[in-house]
Each structure stands twice: as structure tokens, then as C-alpha cells.
PDB file of C-alpha atoms in Angstrom:
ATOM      1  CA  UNK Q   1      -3.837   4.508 -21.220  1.00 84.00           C
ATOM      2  CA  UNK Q   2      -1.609   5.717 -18.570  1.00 91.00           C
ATOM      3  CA  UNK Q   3      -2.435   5.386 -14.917  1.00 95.00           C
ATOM      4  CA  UNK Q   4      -1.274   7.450 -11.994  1.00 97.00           C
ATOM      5  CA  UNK Q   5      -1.842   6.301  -8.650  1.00 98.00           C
ATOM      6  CA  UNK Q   6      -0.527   7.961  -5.534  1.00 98.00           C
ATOM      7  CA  UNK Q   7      -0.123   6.998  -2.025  1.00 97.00           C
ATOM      8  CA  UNK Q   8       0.903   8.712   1.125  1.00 96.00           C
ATOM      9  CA  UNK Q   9       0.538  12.211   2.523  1.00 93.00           C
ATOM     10  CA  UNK Q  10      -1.306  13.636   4.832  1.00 97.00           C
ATOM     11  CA  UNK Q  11      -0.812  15.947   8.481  1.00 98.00           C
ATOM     12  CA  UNK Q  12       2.229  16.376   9.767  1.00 98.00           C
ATOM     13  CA  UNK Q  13       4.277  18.908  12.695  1.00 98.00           C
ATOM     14  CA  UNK Q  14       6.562  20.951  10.897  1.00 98.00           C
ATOM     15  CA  UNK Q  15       9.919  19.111  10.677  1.00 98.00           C
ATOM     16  CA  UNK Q  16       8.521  16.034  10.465  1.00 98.00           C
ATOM     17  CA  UNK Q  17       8.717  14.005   7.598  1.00 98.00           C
ATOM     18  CA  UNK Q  18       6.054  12.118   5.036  1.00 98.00           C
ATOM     19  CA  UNK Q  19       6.882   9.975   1.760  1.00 98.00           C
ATOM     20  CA  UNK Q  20       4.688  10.126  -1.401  1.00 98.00           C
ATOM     21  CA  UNK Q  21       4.305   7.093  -3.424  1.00 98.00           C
ATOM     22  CA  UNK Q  22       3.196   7.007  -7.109  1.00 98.00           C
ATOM     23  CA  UNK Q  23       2.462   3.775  -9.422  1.00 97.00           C
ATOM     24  CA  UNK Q  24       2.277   3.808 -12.659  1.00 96.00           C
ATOM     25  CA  UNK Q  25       0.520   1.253 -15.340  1.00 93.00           C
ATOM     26  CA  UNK Q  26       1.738   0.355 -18.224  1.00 81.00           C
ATOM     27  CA  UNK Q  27       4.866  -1.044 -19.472  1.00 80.00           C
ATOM     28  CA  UNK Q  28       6.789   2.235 -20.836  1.00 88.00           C
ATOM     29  CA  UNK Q  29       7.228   3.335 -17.218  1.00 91.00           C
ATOM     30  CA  UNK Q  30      10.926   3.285 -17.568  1.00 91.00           C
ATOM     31  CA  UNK Q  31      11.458   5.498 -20.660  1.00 93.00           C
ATOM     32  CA  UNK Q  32      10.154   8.587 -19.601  1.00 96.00           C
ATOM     33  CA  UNK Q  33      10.645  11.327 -16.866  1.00 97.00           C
ATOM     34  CA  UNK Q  34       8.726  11.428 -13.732  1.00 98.00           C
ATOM     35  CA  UNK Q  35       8.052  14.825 -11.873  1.00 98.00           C
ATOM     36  CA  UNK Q  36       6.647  15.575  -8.090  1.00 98.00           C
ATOM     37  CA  UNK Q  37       4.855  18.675  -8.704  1.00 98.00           C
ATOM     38  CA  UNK Q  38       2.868  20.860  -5.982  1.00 98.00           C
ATOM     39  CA  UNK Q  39      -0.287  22.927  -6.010  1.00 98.00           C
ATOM     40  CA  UNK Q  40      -0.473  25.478  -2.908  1.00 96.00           C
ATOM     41  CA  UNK Q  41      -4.276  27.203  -2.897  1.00 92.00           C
ATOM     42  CA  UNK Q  42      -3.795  30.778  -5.381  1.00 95.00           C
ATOM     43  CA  UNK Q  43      -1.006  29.315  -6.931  1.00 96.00           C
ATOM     44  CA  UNK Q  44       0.230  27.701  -9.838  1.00 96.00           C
ATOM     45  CA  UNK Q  45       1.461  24.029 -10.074  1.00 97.00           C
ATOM     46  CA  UNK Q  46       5.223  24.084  -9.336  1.00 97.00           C
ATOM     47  CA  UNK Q  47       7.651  21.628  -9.965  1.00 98.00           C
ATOM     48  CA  UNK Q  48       9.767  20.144  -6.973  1.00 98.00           C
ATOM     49  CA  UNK Q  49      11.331  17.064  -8.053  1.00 98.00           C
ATOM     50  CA  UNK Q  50      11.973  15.311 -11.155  1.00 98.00           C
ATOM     51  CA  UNK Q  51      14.045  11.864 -11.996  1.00 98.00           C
ATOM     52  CA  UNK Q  52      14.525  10.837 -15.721  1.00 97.00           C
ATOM     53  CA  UNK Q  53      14.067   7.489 -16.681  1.00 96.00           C
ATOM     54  CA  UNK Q  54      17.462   5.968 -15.522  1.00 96.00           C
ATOM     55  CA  UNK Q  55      17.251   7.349 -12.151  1.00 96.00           C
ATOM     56  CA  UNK Q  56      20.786   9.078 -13.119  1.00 96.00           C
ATOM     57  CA  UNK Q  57      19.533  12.720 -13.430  1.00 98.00           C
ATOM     58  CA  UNK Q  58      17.365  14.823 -11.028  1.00 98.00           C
ATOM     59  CA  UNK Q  59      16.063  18.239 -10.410  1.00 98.00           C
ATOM     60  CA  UNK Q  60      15.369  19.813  -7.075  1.00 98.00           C
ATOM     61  CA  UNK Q  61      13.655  23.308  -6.859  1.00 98.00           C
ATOM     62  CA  UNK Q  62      15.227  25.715  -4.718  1.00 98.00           C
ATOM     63  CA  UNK Q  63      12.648  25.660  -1.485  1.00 98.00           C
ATOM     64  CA  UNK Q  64      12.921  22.073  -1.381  1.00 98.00           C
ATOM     65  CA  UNK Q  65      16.356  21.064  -2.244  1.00 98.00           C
ATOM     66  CA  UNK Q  66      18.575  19.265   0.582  1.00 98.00           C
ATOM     67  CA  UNK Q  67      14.980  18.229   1.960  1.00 98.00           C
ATOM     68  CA  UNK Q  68      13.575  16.021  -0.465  1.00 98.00           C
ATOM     69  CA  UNK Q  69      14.646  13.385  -2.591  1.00 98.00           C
ATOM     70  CA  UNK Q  70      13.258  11.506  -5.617  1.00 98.00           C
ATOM     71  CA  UNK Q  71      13.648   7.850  -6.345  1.00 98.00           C
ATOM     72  CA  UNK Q  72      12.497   5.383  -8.818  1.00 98.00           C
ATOM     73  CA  UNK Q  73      11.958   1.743  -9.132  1.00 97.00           C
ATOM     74  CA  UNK Q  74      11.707   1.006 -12.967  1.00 95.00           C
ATOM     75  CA  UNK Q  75      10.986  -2.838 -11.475  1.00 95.00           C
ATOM     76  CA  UNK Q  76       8.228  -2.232 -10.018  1.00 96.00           C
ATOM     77  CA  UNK Q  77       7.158   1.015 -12.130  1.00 96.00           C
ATOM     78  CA  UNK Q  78       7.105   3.559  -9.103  1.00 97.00           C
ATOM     79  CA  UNK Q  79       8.261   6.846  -8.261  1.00 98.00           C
ATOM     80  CA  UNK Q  80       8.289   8.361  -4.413  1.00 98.00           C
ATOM     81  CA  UNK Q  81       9.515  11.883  -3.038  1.00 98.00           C
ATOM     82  CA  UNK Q  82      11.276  11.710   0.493  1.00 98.00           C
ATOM     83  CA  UNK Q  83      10.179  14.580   1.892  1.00 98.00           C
ATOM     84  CA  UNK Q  84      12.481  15.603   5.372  1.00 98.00           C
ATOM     85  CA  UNK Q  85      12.271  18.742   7.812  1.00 98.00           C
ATOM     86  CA  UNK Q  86       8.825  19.510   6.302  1.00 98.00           C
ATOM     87  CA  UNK Q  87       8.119  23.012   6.885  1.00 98.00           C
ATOM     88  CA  UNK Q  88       4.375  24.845   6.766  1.00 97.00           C
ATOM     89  CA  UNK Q  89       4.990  26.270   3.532  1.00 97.00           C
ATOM     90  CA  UNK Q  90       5.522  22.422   2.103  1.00 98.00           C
ATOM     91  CA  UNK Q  91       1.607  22.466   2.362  1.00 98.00           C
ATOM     92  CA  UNK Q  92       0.021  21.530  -1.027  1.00 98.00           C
ATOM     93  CA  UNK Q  93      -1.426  19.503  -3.063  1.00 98.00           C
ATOM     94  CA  UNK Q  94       1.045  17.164  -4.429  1.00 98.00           C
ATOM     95  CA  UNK Q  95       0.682  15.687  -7.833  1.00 98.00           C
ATOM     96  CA  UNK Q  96       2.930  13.102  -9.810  1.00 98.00           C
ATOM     97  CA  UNK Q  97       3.454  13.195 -13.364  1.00 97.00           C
ATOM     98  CA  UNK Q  98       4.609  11.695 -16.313  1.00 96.00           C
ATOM     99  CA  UNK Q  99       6.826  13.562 -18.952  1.00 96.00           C
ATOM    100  CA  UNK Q 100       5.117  14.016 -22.456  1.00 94.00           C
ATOM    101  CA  UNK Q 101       7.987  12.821 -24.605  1.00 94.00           C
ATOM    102  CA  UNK Q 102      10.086   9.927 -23.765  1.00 90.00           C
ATOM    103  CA  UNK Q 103      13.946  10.266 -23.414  1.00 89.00           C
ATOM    104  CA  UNK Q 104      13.988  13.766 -22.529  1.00 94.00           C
ATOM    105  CA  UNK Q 105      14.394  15.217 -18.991  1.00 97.00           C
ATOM    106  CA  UNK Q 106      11.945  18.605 -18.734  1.00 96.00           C
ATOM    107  CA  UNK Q 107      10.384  20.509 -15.383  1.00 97.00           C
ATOM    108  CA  UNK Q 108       7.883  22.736 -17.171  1.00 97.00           C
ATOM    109  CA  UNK Q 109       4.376  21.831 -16.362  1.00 97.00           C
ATOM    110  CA  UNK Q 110       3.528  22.001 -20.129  1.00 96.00           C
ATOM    111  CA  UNK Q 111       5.648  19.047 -20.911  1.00 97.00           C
ATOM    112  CA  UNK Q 112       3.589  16.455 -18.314  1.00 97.00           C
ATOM    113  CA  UNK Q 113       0.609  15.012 -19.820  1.00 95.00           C
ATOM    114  CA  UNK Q 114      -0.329  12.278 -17.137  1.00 96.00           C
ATOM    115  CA  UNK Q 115      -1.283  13.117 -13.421  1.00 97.00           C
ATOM    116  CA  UNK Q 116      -1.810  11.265 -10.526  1.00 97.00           C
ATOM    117  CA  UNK Q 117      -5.075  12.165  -8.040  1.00 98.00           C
ATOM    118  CA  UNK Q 118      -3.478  14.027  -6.093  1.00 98.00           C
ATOM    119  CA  UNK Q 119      -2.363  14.132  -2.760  1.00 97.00           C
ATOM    120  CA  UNK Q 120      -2.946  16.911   0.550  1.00 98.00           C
ATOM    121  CA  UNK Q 121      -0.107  17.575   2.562  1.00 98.00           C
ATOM    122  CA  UNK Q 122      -0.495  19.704   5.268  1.00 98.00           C
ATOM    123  CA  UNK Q 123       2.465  21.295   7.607  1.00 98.00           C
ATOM    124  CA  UNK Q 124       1.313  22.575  11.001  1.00 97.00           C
ATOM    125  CA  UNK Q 125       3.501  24.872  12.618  1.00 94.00           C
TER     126      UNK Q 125
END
């Protein structure tokens, strides 16, 4: 079984910056994909960020790109999103997530299976 934990978040003045934390269990950490996705109230889950399992690749969605970055520590099985000039519409819930299938580098919310908690951040302007 696959855990999920995340650390981080929380209230911030818009262009301020915050940095999300997840850590995973288990020891297959570095052969899949790991995603940053975000859940604003009335809206779907979107994805913002996603690193496959070298670290090599990444995806950026438009509203966030040049602003955030993704990392990974396969070492210490972790993933964290850099998140810079935050801006109000950043707020969300922000979730982490594990691809489905291992070796393959997908942003579709379909193709996670394993979620972290959680996490508010909130943007004030």
C-alpha cells in the first residue's frame, strides 16, 4: 500500500511564496511519475506540475509555469512544488499524486491512482 503524505501550505500575501512537500512509502517511489495537482472550490482537479521518475522530464500548466517548479528526491522518496509570486487565483487545495503505471509520464487525472491528504493554500490579495 502506497502512502501519500504532504507537508506545507497554508496563508500567504499574494507574491509571496510557499513550498509543498510530499513523502511517499514504499520502495517503488522512483519508477513512477509524480503530479502536483490543484482543487479550487466548483472546479475540477487540475494538473500543475508533474516530474517523471528520473527527474529529467516535467510538465508545467500554463497559469503556473515560470512560477513553480517540481523536484524530486528518489533518495529520500519525496516530491515538492516551489511555488513563487503566488497570486490569489493559486488558492486551492493542493493534492500530490502518484502515476498509475510505472515508466510512463501522463497529466490526466485519470491516470493517478494514489493521493496525498491534501493541502489548503490560500492567496490573499
Amino acid at each position: 500500500q502506497v502512502q501519500l503524505v504532504q507537508s506545507g501550505g497554508g496563508l500567504v500575501q499574494a507574491g509571496g511564496s510557499l513550498t509543498l512537500s510530499c513523502a511517499a512509502s514504499g520502495r517503488t517511489f522512483s519508477a513512477y511519475t509524480m503530479g502536483w495537482f490543484r482543487q479550487a472550490p466548483g472546479k475540477q482537479r487540475e494538473c500543475v506540475a508533474a516530474i517523471n521518475w528520473t527527474g529529467g522530464t516535467t510538465y508545467y500548466s500554463d497559469p503556473v509555469r515560470g512560477r513553480f517548479t517540481i523536484s524530486r528526491d528518489n533518495a529520500k522518496n519525496t516530491v515538492s512544488l516551489q511555488m513563487n509570486s503566488l497570486k490569489p487565483e493559486d488558492t486551492a487545495v493542493y493534492y500530490c499524486g502518484r502515476q498509475r503505471v510505472l515508466g510512463t509520464f501522463r497529466t490526466q487525472l485519470y491516470e493517478y491512482d494514489y493521493w496525498g491528504q491534501g493541502t489548503q493554500v490560500t492567496v490573499s490579495s
